[in-house]
Amino acid sequence: MRAAGQAPPRVLTVAGSDSGGGAGIQADLKTMLALGVHGMSVITAVTAQNSLGVQGAWELPVEAVRAQYRSVVDDIGVQAVKTGMLASAELVEAVAELISGTDAPVVVDPVGVSKHGDPLLAASALDSVRTRLLPAATVATPNLDEVAQLTGSRVASEADLRPAAEAVLAYGPQWVLIKGGHLTGDAVDLLTDGDQEFWLRAPRHDNRHTHGTGCTLASAVASGLAKGLPVPEAVTAAKEYVTGAIARGFALGAGIGPVDHGWRLR
C-alpha cells in the first residue's frame, strides 16, 4: 500500500495512438491504471482506427518524439519503459537511442501489423528493429507473425517456440516472450533468457474480441517490472491479467472488439 500523496511507480509507453481505444497508447494507459502504476506517454504516430481496421496512419516527426520523451524522463523519471508502434526506421533508431540512455527496464513489443493485418511498421525499419531496438530490450514480446517478420522462423506448433525464441534472442534482448496465441489448443507462451525457460499456459477463451492483446500484455509486463518484480514474475502476472481481459472482451462497432482492461474493477 502507498502512503497518501506518495507517487505510484511510473511507466512510460512509447507507441502509436489508436483512435478506437482498444490498442496502442490508449490500451497501454488503461492497463497501467488497472495495475496500479502511473502511465505516461510518448506518441509516435496517430492512426484512424476502429473495430474494422486501420484507415490511416501518420507518424510524428522524430523531434516531436524525442521532445516528448525527454520532457517526461528528465523531469518525472521512469521505473519502466514500453515501446509499441514505431512506424519507421528513423523513429526506431531515435527511440532505441533514447531508451539505451535510460536507466530502467524496457519492454519492446515489436509491432509489425495490427490485429486486422494492417501494416504498422515500414519494411525498411526491420533491420533497425533487429540491430538497434531489440538489443536495448529487457524483454521482447513478439507474436508469431512478428517472429516470422524479424527472423524468418515459422511457428506451426508448440515445438517450434524454442527455436523461434533462440532466433529472437540472437538479436540481443535479455529475455524474449514468444506469444503462441495464434496456435491451436491452449494459449501457450514461452519466456526464456537462453538459460531459463518458463512455459506459460492458459485456457483459450472462445471470444473473438481480442483487439489490443499484445499492447496490453507488454504494458502489463512493464507495470510489473516498474513495481520491482523479476522478469518471470512480471510476465506471469501479466499473462494472468491479459487472460482475464481476453475472457471479458466485448463487442464494439461492427468488427473485432477490445479486451476489457478494467475487468478486475467491475
PDB file of C-alpha atoms in Angstrom:
ATOM      1  CA  MET A   1       0.000   0.000   0.000  1.00  0.00           C
ATOM      2  CA  ARG A   2       1.172   3.529  -0.781  1.00  0.00           C
ATOM      3  CA  ALA A   3       1.027   6.330   1.713  1.00  0.00           C
ATOM      4  CA  ALA A   4      -1.354   9.156   0.853  1.00  0.00           C
ATOM      5  CA  GLY A   5       0.304  11.546  -1.583  1.00  0.00           C
ATOM      6  CA  GLN A   6       3.067   9.102  -2.498  1.00  0.00           C
ATOM      7  CA  ALA A   7       3.525   8.638  -6.240  1.00  0.00           C
ATOM      8  CA  PRO A   8       2.996   5.144  -7.651  1.00  0.00           C
ATOM      9  CA  PRO A   9       5.646   3.532  -9.876  1.00  0.00           C
ATOM     10  CA  ARG A  10       5.906   5.320 -13.227  1.00  0.00           C
ATOM     11  CA  VAL A  11       5.768   3.619 -16.626  1.00  0.00           C
ATOM     12  CA  LEU A  12       6.302   5.328 -19.971  1.00  0.00           C
ATOM     13  CA  THR A  13       4.755   3.972 -23.158  1.00  0.00           C
ATOM     14  CA  VAL A  14       6.283   4.972 -26.497  1.00  0.00           C
ATOM     15  CA  ALA A  15       3.708   3.967 -29.083  1.00  0.00           C
ATOM     16  CA  GLY A  16       1.016   4.959 -31.554  1.00  0.00           C
ATOM     17  CA  SER A  17      -2.453   6.259 -30.825  1.00  0.00           C
ATOM     18  CA  ASP A  18      -5.469   4.030 -31.551  1.00  0.00           C
ATOM     19  CA  SER A  19      -8.476   6.298 -32.046  1.00  0.00           C
ATOM     20  CA  GLY A  20     -10.803   3.372 -31.271  1.00  0.00           C
ATOM     21  CA  GLY A  21      -9.259   2.990 -27.819  1.00  0.00           C
ATOM     22  CA  GLY A  22      -8.591  -0.741 -27.971  1.00  0.00           C
ATOM     23  CA  ALA A  23      -4.854  -0.854 -28.592  1.00  0.00           C
ATOM     24  CA  GLY A  24      -1.817   1.433 -28.682  1.00  0.00           C
ATOM     25  CA  ILE A  25      -1.338   4.293 -26.248  1.00  0.00           C
ATOM     26  CA  GLN A  26      -4.937   4.050 -25.071  1.00  0.00           C
ATOM     27  CA  ALA A  27      -4.682   0.363 -24.169  1.00  0.00           C
ATOM     28  CA  ASP A  28      -1.318   0.922 -22.515  1.00  0.00           C
ATOM     29  CA  LEU A  29      -2.584   3.667 -20.218  1.00  0.00           C
ATOM     30  CA  LYS A  30      -5.718   1.709 -19.294  1.00  0.00           C
ATOM     31  CA  THR A  31      -3.597  -1.311 -18.409  1.00  0.00           C
ATOM     32  CA  MET A  32      -1.231   0.762 -16.302  1.00  0.00           C
ATOM     33  CA  LEU A  33      -4.095   2.341 -14.386  1.00  0.00           C
ATOM     34  CA  ALA A  34      -5.684  -1.070 -13.783  1.00  0.00           C
ATOM     35  CA  LEU A  35      -2.374  -2.416 -12.436  1.00  0.00           C
ATOM     36  CA  GLY A  36      -1.682   0.456 -10.077  1.00  0.00           C
ATOM     37  CA  VAL A  37       1.117   2.343 -11.816  1.00  0.00           C
ATOM     38  CA  HIS A  38       1.226   5.876 -13.225  1.00  0.00           C
ATOM     39  CA  GLY A  39       1.200   5.745 -17.020  1.00  0.00           C
ATOM     40  CA  MET A  40       2.839   8.382 -19.208  1.00  0.00           C
ATOM     41  CA  SER A  41       3.061   8.543 -22.989  1.00  0.00           C
ATOM     42  CA  VAL A  42       5.208   9.429 -25.956  1.00  0.00           C
ATOM     43  CA  ILE A  43       3.029   9.338 -29.075  1.00  0.00           C
ATOM     44  CA  THR A  44       4.926   8.176 -32.164  1.00  0.00           C
ATOM     45  CA  ALA A  45       2.060   8.061 -34.652  1.00  0.00           C
ATOM     46  CA  VAL A  46      -1.625   8.811 -34.968  1.00  0.00           C
ATOM     47  CA  THR A  47      -3.945   6.266 -36.548  1.00  0.00           C
ATOM     48  CA  ALA A  48      -7.507   6.458 -37.773  1.00  0.00           C
ATOM     49  CA  GLN A  49      -8.612   3.084 -36.455  1.00  0.00           C
ATOM     50  CA  ASN A  50     -11.769   1.293 -35.394  1.00  0.00           C
ATOM     51  CA  SER A  51     -13.079  -2.237 -34.923  1.00  0.00           C
ATOM     52  CA  LEU A  52     -12.811  -2.888 -38.679  1.00  0.00           C
ATOM     53  CA  GLY A  53      -9.190  -1.922 -39.210  1.00  0.00           C
ATOM     54  CA  VAL A  54      -6.764   0.937 -39.731  1.00  0.00           C
ATOM     55  CA  GLN A  55      -7.968   3.517 -42.218  1.00  0.00           C
ATOM     56  CA  GLY A  56      -4.906   5.776 -41.990  1.00  0.00           C
ATOM     57  CA  ALA A  57      -1.655   6.321 -40.084  1.00  0.00           C
ATOM     58  CA  TRP A  58       0.567   9.380 -39.746  1.00  0.00           C
ATOM     59  CA  GLU A  59       3.895   9.227 -37.934  1.00  0.00           C
ATOM     60  CA  LEU A  60       5.121  12.165 -35.876  1.00  0.00           C
ATOM     61  CA  PRO A  61       8.420  13.898 -36.604  1.00  0.00           C
ATOM     62  CA  VAL A  62      11.437  12.451 -34.807  1.00  0.00           C
ATOM     63  CA  GLU A  63      11.995  15.755 -32.998  1.00  0.00           C
ATOM     64  CA  ALA A  64       8.454  15.624 -31.574  1.00  0.00           C
ATOM     65  CA  VAL A  65       9.008  12.090 -30.275  1.00  0.00           C
ATOM     66  CA  ARG A  66      12.385  12.972 -28.807  1.00  0.00           C
ATOM     67  CA  ALA A  67      10.976  16.100 -27.127  1.00  0.00           C
ATOM     68  CA  GLN A  68       8.103  14.164 -25.522  1.00  0.00           C
ATOM     69  CA  TYR A  69      10.499  11.546 -24.190  1.00  0.00           C
ATOM     70  CA  ARG A  70      12.990  13.998 -22.740  1.00  0.00           C
ATOM     71  CA  SER A  71      10.195  16.078 -21.217  1.00  0.00           C
ATOM     72  CA  VAL A  72       8.881  13.127 -19.241  1.00  0.00           C
ATOM     73  CA  VAL A  73      12.081  11.297 -18.363  1.00  0.00           C
ATOM     74  CA  ASP A  74      14.142  14.345 -17.398  1.00  0.00           C
ATOM     75  CA  ASP A  75      11.509  15.729 -15.029  1.00  0.00           C
ATOM     76  CA  ILE A  76       9.272  12.913 -13.799  1.00  0.00           C
ATOM     77  CA  GLY A  77      11.522   9.889 -14.283  1.00  0.00           C
ATOM     78  CA  VAL A  78      10.500   6.326 -15.083  1.00  0.00           C
ATOM     79  CA  GLN A  79      10.713   2.883 -13.498  1.00  0.00           C
ATOM     80  CA  ALA A  80       9.991   1.098 -16.796  1.00  0.00           C
ATOM     81  CA  VAL A  81       9.525   1.872 -20.499  1.00  0.00           C
ATOM     82  CA  LYS A  82       7.355   0.040 -23.015  1.00  0.00           C
ATOM     83  CA  THR A  83       7.634   0.511 -26.789  1.00  0.00           C
ATOM     84  CA  GLY A  84       4.955  -0.305 -29.350  1.00  0.00           C
ATOM     85  CA  MET A  85       4.253   1.068 -32.832  1.00  0.00           C
ATOM     86  CA  LEU A  86       7.329   2.935 -34.097  1.00  0.00           C
ATOM     87  CA  ALA A  87       6.372   3.041 -37.796  1.00  0.00           C
ATOM     88  CA  SER A  88       9.679   3.982 -39.488  1.00  0.00           C
ATOM     89  CA  ALA A  89      13.407   3.280 -39.353  1.00  0.00           C
ATOM     90  CA  GLU A  90      14.050   6.877 -38.261  1.00  0.00           C
ATOM     91  CA  LEU A  91      11.697   6.556 -35.296  1.00  0.00           C
ATOM     92  CA  VAL A  92      13.032   3.102 -34.362  1.00  0.00           C
ATOM     93  CA  GLU A  93      16.585   4.399 -34.275  1.00  0.00           C
ATOM     94  CA  ALA A  94      15.680   7.533 -32.327  1.00  0.00           C
ATOM     95  CA  VAL A  95      13.718   5.576 -29.730  1.00  0.00           C
ATOM     96  CA  ALA A  96      16.445   2.946 -29.448  1.00  0.00           C
ATOM     97  CA  GLU A  97      18.942   5.696 -28.691  1.00  0.00           C
ATOM     98  CA  LEU A  98      16.643   7.231 -26.070  1.00  0.00           C
ATOM     99  CA  ILE A  99      15.876   4.016 -24.208  1.00  0.00           C
ATOM    100  CA  SER A 100      19.511   2.887 -24.313  1.00  0.00           C
ATOM    101  CA  GLY A 101      20.361   6.001 -22.320  1.00  0.00           C
ATOM    102  CA  THR A 102      17.607   5.461 -19.723  1.00  0.00           C
ATOM    103  CA  ASP A 103      18.302   3.514 -16.537  1.00  0.00           C
ATOM    104  CA  ALA A 104      15.092   1.485 -16.468  1.00  0.00           C
ATOM    105  CA  PRO A 105      13.913  -1.888 -17.768  1.00  0.00           C
ATOM    106  CA  VAL A 106      12.459  -1.789 -21.279  1.00  0.00           C
ATOM    107  CA  VAL A 107       9.718  -3.964 -22.761  1.00  0.00           C
ATOM    108  CA  VAL A 108       9.814  -3.986 -26.560  1.00  0.00           C
ATOM    109  CA  ASP A 109       6.656  -5.024 -28.361  1.00  0.00           C
ATOM    110  CA  PRO A 110       7.945  -5.135 -31.974  1.00  0.00           C
ATOM    111  CA  VAL A 111       4.627  -4.168 -33.525  1.00  0.00           C
ATOM    112  CA  GLY A 112       4.530  -5.049 -37.215  1.00  0.00           C
ATOM    113  CA  VAL A 113       0.852  -5.382 -38.119  1.00  0.00           C
ATOM    114  CA  SER A 114      -2.483  -4.625 -36.496  1.00  0.00           C
ATOM    115  CA  LYS A 115      -4.992  -7.237 -35.331  1.00  0.00           C
ATOM    116  CA  HIS A 116      -6.690  -6.776 -38.718  1.00  0.00           C
ATOM    117  CA  GLY A 117      -3.481  -7.322 -40.708  1.00  0.00           C
ATOM    118  CA  ASP A 118      -2.790  -3.658 -41.469  1.00  0.00           C
ATOM    119  CA  PRO A 119       0.960  -2.822 -41.634  1.00  0.00           C
ATOM    120  CA  LEU A 120       2.197  -0.602 -38.791  1.00  0.00           C
ATOM    121  CA  LEU A 121       5.939  -0.829 -39.448  1.00  0.00           C
ATOM    122  CA  ALA A 122       7.718   0.016 -42.685  1.00  0.00           C
ATOM    123  CA  ALA A 123       9.632  -2.901 -44.190  1.00  0.00           C
ATOM    124  CA  SER A 124      12.694  -0.629 -44.275  1.00  0.00           C
ATOM    125  CA  ALA A 125      12.576  -0.418 -40.458  1.00  0.00           C
ATOM    126  CA  LEU A 126      13.004  -4.145 -39.800  1.00  0.00           C
ATOM    127  CA  ASP A 127      16.792  -4.028 -39.802  1.00  0.00           C
ATOM    128  CA  SER A 128      16.745  -1.158 -37.312  1.00  0.00           C
ATOM    129  CA  VAL A 129      14.458  -3.172 -35.036  1.00  0.00           C
ATOM    130  CA  ARG A 130      16.869  -6.103 -35.209  1.00  0.00           C
ATOM    131  CA  THR A 131      20.114  -4.195 -34.748  1.00  0.00           C
ATOM    132  CA  ARG A 132      19.119  -1.183 -32.615  1.00  0.00           C
ATOM    133  CA  LEU A 133      15.866  -1.803 -30.746  1.00  0.00           C
ATOM    134  CA  LEU A 134      15.994  -5.462 -29.719  1.00  0.00           C
ATOM    135  CA  PRO A 135      19.498  -5.167 -28.195  1.00  0.00           C
ATOM    136  CA  ALA A 136      18.110  -2.473 -25.843  1.00  0.00           C
ATOM    137  CA  ALA A 137      15.230  -4.668 -24.618  1.00  0.00           C
ATOM    138  CA  THR A 138      14.957  -6.210 -21.191  1.00  0.00           C
ATOM    139  CA  VAL A 139      12.034  -8.243 -22.547  1.00  0.00           C
ATOM    140  CA  ALA A 140      10.924  -8.545 -26.185  1.00  0.00           C
ATOM    141  CA  THR A 141       7.340  -9.757 -26.741  1.00  0.00           C
ATOM    142  CA  PRO A 142       6.828 -10.743 -30.402  1.00  0.00           C
ATOM    143  CA  ASN A 143       3.823 -12.687 -31.597  1.00  0.00           C
ATOM    144  CA  LEU A 144       4.228 -15.405 -34.204  1.00  0.00           C
ATOM    145  CA  ASP A 145       3.750 -13.076 -37.171  1.00  0.00           C
ATOM    146  CA  GLU A 146       6.385 -10.717 -35.782  1.00  0.00           C
ATOM    147  CA  VAL A 147       8.785 -13.618 -35.175  1.00  0.00           C
ATOM    148  CA  ALA A 148       8.434 -14.566 -38.844  1.00  0.00           C
ATOM    149  CA  GLN A 149       8.836 -10.961 -39.939  1.00  0.00           C
ATOM    150  CA  LEU A 150      12.003 -10.451 -37.884  1.00  0.00           C
ATOM    151  CA  THR A 151      13.726 -13.839 -38.149  1.00  0.00           C
ATOM    152  CA  GLY A 152      12.082 -15.820 -40.943  1.00  0.00           C
ATOM    153  CA  SER A 153      11.197 -18.549 -38.412  1.00  0.00           C
ATOM    154  CA  ARG A 154       7.733 -20.016 -38.897  1.00  0.00           C
ATOM    155  CA  VAL A 155       5.983 -21.404 -35.821  1.00  0.00           C
ATOM    156  CA  ALA A 156       3.394 -24.049 -36.622  1.00  0.00           C
ATOM    157  CA  SER A 157       3.354 -25.907 -33.293  1.00  0.00           C
ATOM    158  CA  GLU A 158       4.428 -25.633 -29.680  1.00  0.00           C
ATOM    159  CA  ALA A 159       7.653 -27.462 -30.554  1.00  0.00           C
ATOM    160  CA  ASP A 160       8.663 -24.537 -32.774  1.00  0.00           C
ATOM    161  CA  LEU A 161       8.540 -21.984 -29.938  1.00  0.00           C
ATOM    162  CA  ARG A 162      12.008 -22.775 -28.591  1.00  0.00           C
ATOM    163  CA  PRO A 163      13.899 -22.302 -31.895  1.00  0.00           C
ATOM    164  CA  ALA A 164      11.854 -19.146 -32.518  1.00  0.00           C
ATOM    165  CA  ALA A 165      12.912 -17.782 -29.134  1.00  0.00           C
ATOM    166  CA  GLU A 166      16.544 -18.604 -29.882  1.00  0.00           C
ATOM    167  CA  ALA A 167      16.317 -16.738 -33.188  1.00  0.00           C
ATOM    168  CA  VAL A 168      14.994 -13.595 -31.478  1.00  0.00           C
ATOM    169  CA  LEU A 169      17.498 -13.837 -28.603  1.00  0.00           C
ATOM    170  CA  ALA A 170      20.272 -13.808 -31.190  1.00  0.00           C
ATOM    171  CA  TYR A 171      19.480 -10.115 -31.764  1.00  0.00           C
ATOM    172  CA  GLY A 172      20.328  -9.243 -28.184  1.00  0.00           C
ATOM    173  CA  PRO A 173      17.313  -8.830 -25.863  1.00  0.00           C
ATOM    174  CA  GLN A 174      17.888 -10.088 -22.311  1.00  0.00           C
ATOM    175  CA  TRP A 175      14.644 -12.081 -22.357  1.00  0.00           C
ATOM    176  CA  VAL A 176      12.145 -12.995 -25.054  1.00  0.00           C
ATOM    177  CA  LEU A 177       8.491 -13.881 -24.617  1.00  0.00           C
ATOM    178  CA  ILE A 178       7.218 -15.711 -27.701  1.00  0.00           C
ATOM    179  CA  LYS A 179       3.448 -15.398 -27.698  1.00  0.00           C
ATOM    180  CA  GLY A 180       1.811 -18.540 -29.025  1.00  0.00           C
ATOM    181  CA  GLY A 181      -1.713 -17.184 -29.083  1.00  0.00           C
ATOM    182  CA  HIS A 182      -2.101 -17.891 -32.807  1.00  0.00           C
ATOM    183  CA  LEU A 183      -1.576 -21.628 -32.315  1.00  0.00           C
ATOM    184  CA  THR A 184      -4.426 -24.075 -31.665  1.00  0.00           C
ATOM    185  CA  GLY A 185      -5.212 -25.503 -28.254  1.00  0.00           C
ATOM    186  CA  ASP A 186      -4.291 -23.741 -25.021  1.00  0.00           C
ATOM    187  CA  ALA A 187      -2.730 -20.299 -25.214  1.00  0.00           C
ATOM    188  CA  VAL A 188       0.935 -21.185 -24.639  1.00  0.00           C
ATOM    189  CA  ASP A 189       3.762 -18.645 -24.404  1.00  0.00           C
ATOM    190  CA  LEU A 190       7.472 -19.274 -23.898  1.00  0.00           C
ATOM    191  CA  LEU A 191       9.612 -16.939 -21.791  1.00  0.00           C
ATOM    192  CA  THR A 192      13.359 -17.528 -21.876  1.00  0.00           C
ATOM    193  CA  ASP A 193      16.713 -15.807 -21.491  1.00  0.00           C
ATOM    194  CA  GLY A 194      18.522 -18.657 -23.228  1.00  0.00           C
ATOM    195  CA  ASP A 195      19.220 -20.483 -19.968  1.00  0.00           C
ATOM    196  CA  GLN A 196      15.973 -20.394 -18.004  1.00  0.00           C
ATOM    197  CA  GLU A 197      12.654 -21.383 -19.558  1.00  0.00           C
ATOM    198  CA  PHE A 198       9.133 -20.665 -18.376  1.00  0.00           C
ATOM    199  CA  TRP A 199       6.136 -22.127 -20.201  1.00  0.00           C
ATOM    200  CA  LEU A 200       3.012 -20.087 -19.539  1.00  0.00           C
ATOM    201  CA  ARG A 201      -0.301 -21.785 -20.261  1.00  0.00           C
ATOM    202  CA  ALA A 202      -3.862 -20.569 -20.078  1.00  0.00           C
ATOM    203  CA  PRO A 203      -7.151 -21.910 -21.394  1.00  0.00           C
ATOM    204  CA  ARG A 204      -8.173 -20.457 -24.741  1.00  0.00           C
ATOM    205  CA  HIS A 205     -11.354 -18.416 -24.435  1.00  0.00           C
ATOM    206  CA  ASP A 206     -13.910 -18.601 -27.226  1.00  0.00           C
ATOM    207  CA  ASN A 207     -14.015 -14.842 -27.753  1.00  0.00           C
ATOM    208  CA  ARG A 208     -13.187 -13.039 -31.000  1.00  0.00           C
ATOM    209  CA  HIS A 209     -12.901  -9.657 -29.277  1.00  0.00           C
ATOM    210  CA  THR A 210      -9.144  -9.583 -28.708  1.00  0.00           C
ATOM    211  CA  HIS A 211      -8.091  -6.211 -30.120  1.00  0.00           C
ATOM    212  CA  GLY A 212      -5.161  -4.806 -28.121  1.00  0.00           C
ATOM    213  CA  THR A 213      -3.945  -8.076 -26.643  1.00  0.00           C
ATOM    214  CA  GLY A 214      -0.262  -7.533 -27.475  1.00  0.00           C
ATOM    215  CA  CYS A 215      -0.167  -3.927 -26.290  1.00  0.00           C
ATOM    216  CA  THR A 216      -1.952  -4.902 -23.103  1.00  0.00           C
ATOM    217  CA  LEU A 217       0.407  -7.775 -22.316  1.00  0.00           C
ATOM    218  CA  ALA A 218       3.557  -5.724 -22.914  1.00  0.00           C
ATOM    219  CA  SER A 219       2.229  -2.869 -20.776  1.00  0.00           C
ATOM    220  CA  ALA A 220       1.324  -5.294 -18.010  1.00  0.00           C
ATOM    221  CA  VAL A 221       4.863  -6.701 -18.077  1.00  0.00           C
ATOM    222  CA  ALA A 222       6.299  -3.182 -17.878  1.00  0.00           C
ATOM    223  CA  SER A 223       3.983  -2.394 -14.969  1.00  0.00           C
ATOM    224  CA  GLY A 224       5.254  -5.432 -13.070  1.00  0.00           C
ATOM    225  CA  LEU A 225       8.880  -4.515 -13.737  1.00  0.00           C
ATOM    226  CA  ALA A 226       8.215  -0.967 -12.518  1.00  0.00           C
ATOM    227  CA  LYS A 227       6.975  -2.443  -9.246  1.00  0.00           C
ATOM    228  CA  GLY A 228      10.284  -4.262  -8.864  1.00  0.00           C
ATOM    229  CA  LEU A 229       9.180  -7.760  -9.868  1.00  0.00           C
ATOM    230  CA  PRO A 230      11.782 -10.017 -11.505  1.00  0.00           C
ATOM    231  CA  VAL A 231      11.086 -10.735 -15.181  1.00  0.00           C
ATOM    232  CA  PRO A 232       9.498 -14.196 -14.721  1.00  0.00           C
ATOM    233  CA  GLU A 233       7.140 -12.931 -12.012  1.00  0.00           C
ATOM    234  CA  ALA A 234       6.240  -9.804 -14.006  1.00  0.00           C
ATOM    235  CA  VAL A 235       5.446 -11.874 -17.102  1.00  0.00           C
ATOM    236  CA  THR A 236       3.450 -14.461 -15.149  1.00  0.00           C
ATOM    237  CA  ALA A 237       1.322 -11.735 -13.548  1.00  0.00           C
ATOM    238  CA  ALA A 238       0.858 -10.052 -16.930  1.00  0.00           C
ATOM    239  CA  LYS A 239      -0.274 -13.323 -18.513  1.00  0.00           C
ATOM    240  CA  GLU A 240      -2.876 -13.763 -15.772  1.00  0.00           C
ATOM    241  CA  TYR A 241      -4.140 -10.216 -16.244  1.00  0.00           C
ATOM    242  CA  VAL A 242      -4.416 -10.392 -20.028  1.00  0.00           C
ATOM    243  CA  THR A 243      -6.091 -13.820 -19.894  1.00  0.00           C
ATOM    244  CA  GLY A 244      -8.842 -12.283 -17.767  1.00  0.00           C
ATOM    245  CA  ALA A 245      -9.052  -9.289 -20.093  1.00  0.00           C
ATOM    246  CA  ILE A 246      -9.497 -11.581 -23.115  1.00  0.00           C
ATOM    247  CA  ALA A 247     -12.203 -13.572 -21.342  1.00  0.00           C
ATOM    248  CA  ARG A 248     -14.121 -10.317 -20.780  1.00  0.00           C
ATOM    249  CA  GLY A 249     -13.503  -8.855 -24.253  1.00  0.00           C
ATOM    250  CA  PHE A 250     -16.604  -7.171 -25.602  1.00  0.00           C
ATOM    251  CA  ALA A 251     -18.225  -6.245 -28.903  1.00  0.00           C
ATOM    252  CA  LEU A 252     -17.597  -2.692 -30.062  1.00  0.00           C
ATOM    253  CA  GLY A 253     -18.514  -1.479 -33.538  1.00  0.00           C
ATOM    254  CA  ALA A 254     -19.038  -3.891 -36.411  1.00  0.00           C
ATOM    255  CA  GLY A 255     -15.717  -5.759 -36.216  1.00  0.00           C
ATOM    256  CA  ILE A 256     -13.278  -7.045 -33.596  1.00  0.00           C
ATOM    257  CA  GLY A 257     -13.860  -5.525 -30.171  1.00  0.00           C
ATOM    258  CA  PRO A 258     -11.242  -4.871 -27.475  1.00  0.00           C
ATOM    259  CA  VAL A 259     -10.162  -6.836 -24.451  1.00  0.00           C
ATOM    260  CA  ASP A 260     -11.547  -5.486 -21.168  1.00  0.00           C
ATOM    261  CA  HIS A 261      -8.732  -3.622 -19.443  1.00  0.00           C
ATOM    262  CA  GLY A 262     -10.889  -2.913 -16.417  1.00  0.00           C
ATOM    263  CA  TRP A 263     -12.152  -6.451 -15.832  1.00  0.00           C
ATOM    264  CA  ARG A 264     -10.789  -6.616 -12.285  1.00  0.00           C
ATOM    265  CA  LEU A 265     -12.565  -3.395 -11.382  1.00  0.00           C
ATOM    266  CA  ARG A 266     -16.061  -4.435 -12.493  1.00  0.00           C
TER     267      ARG A 266
END
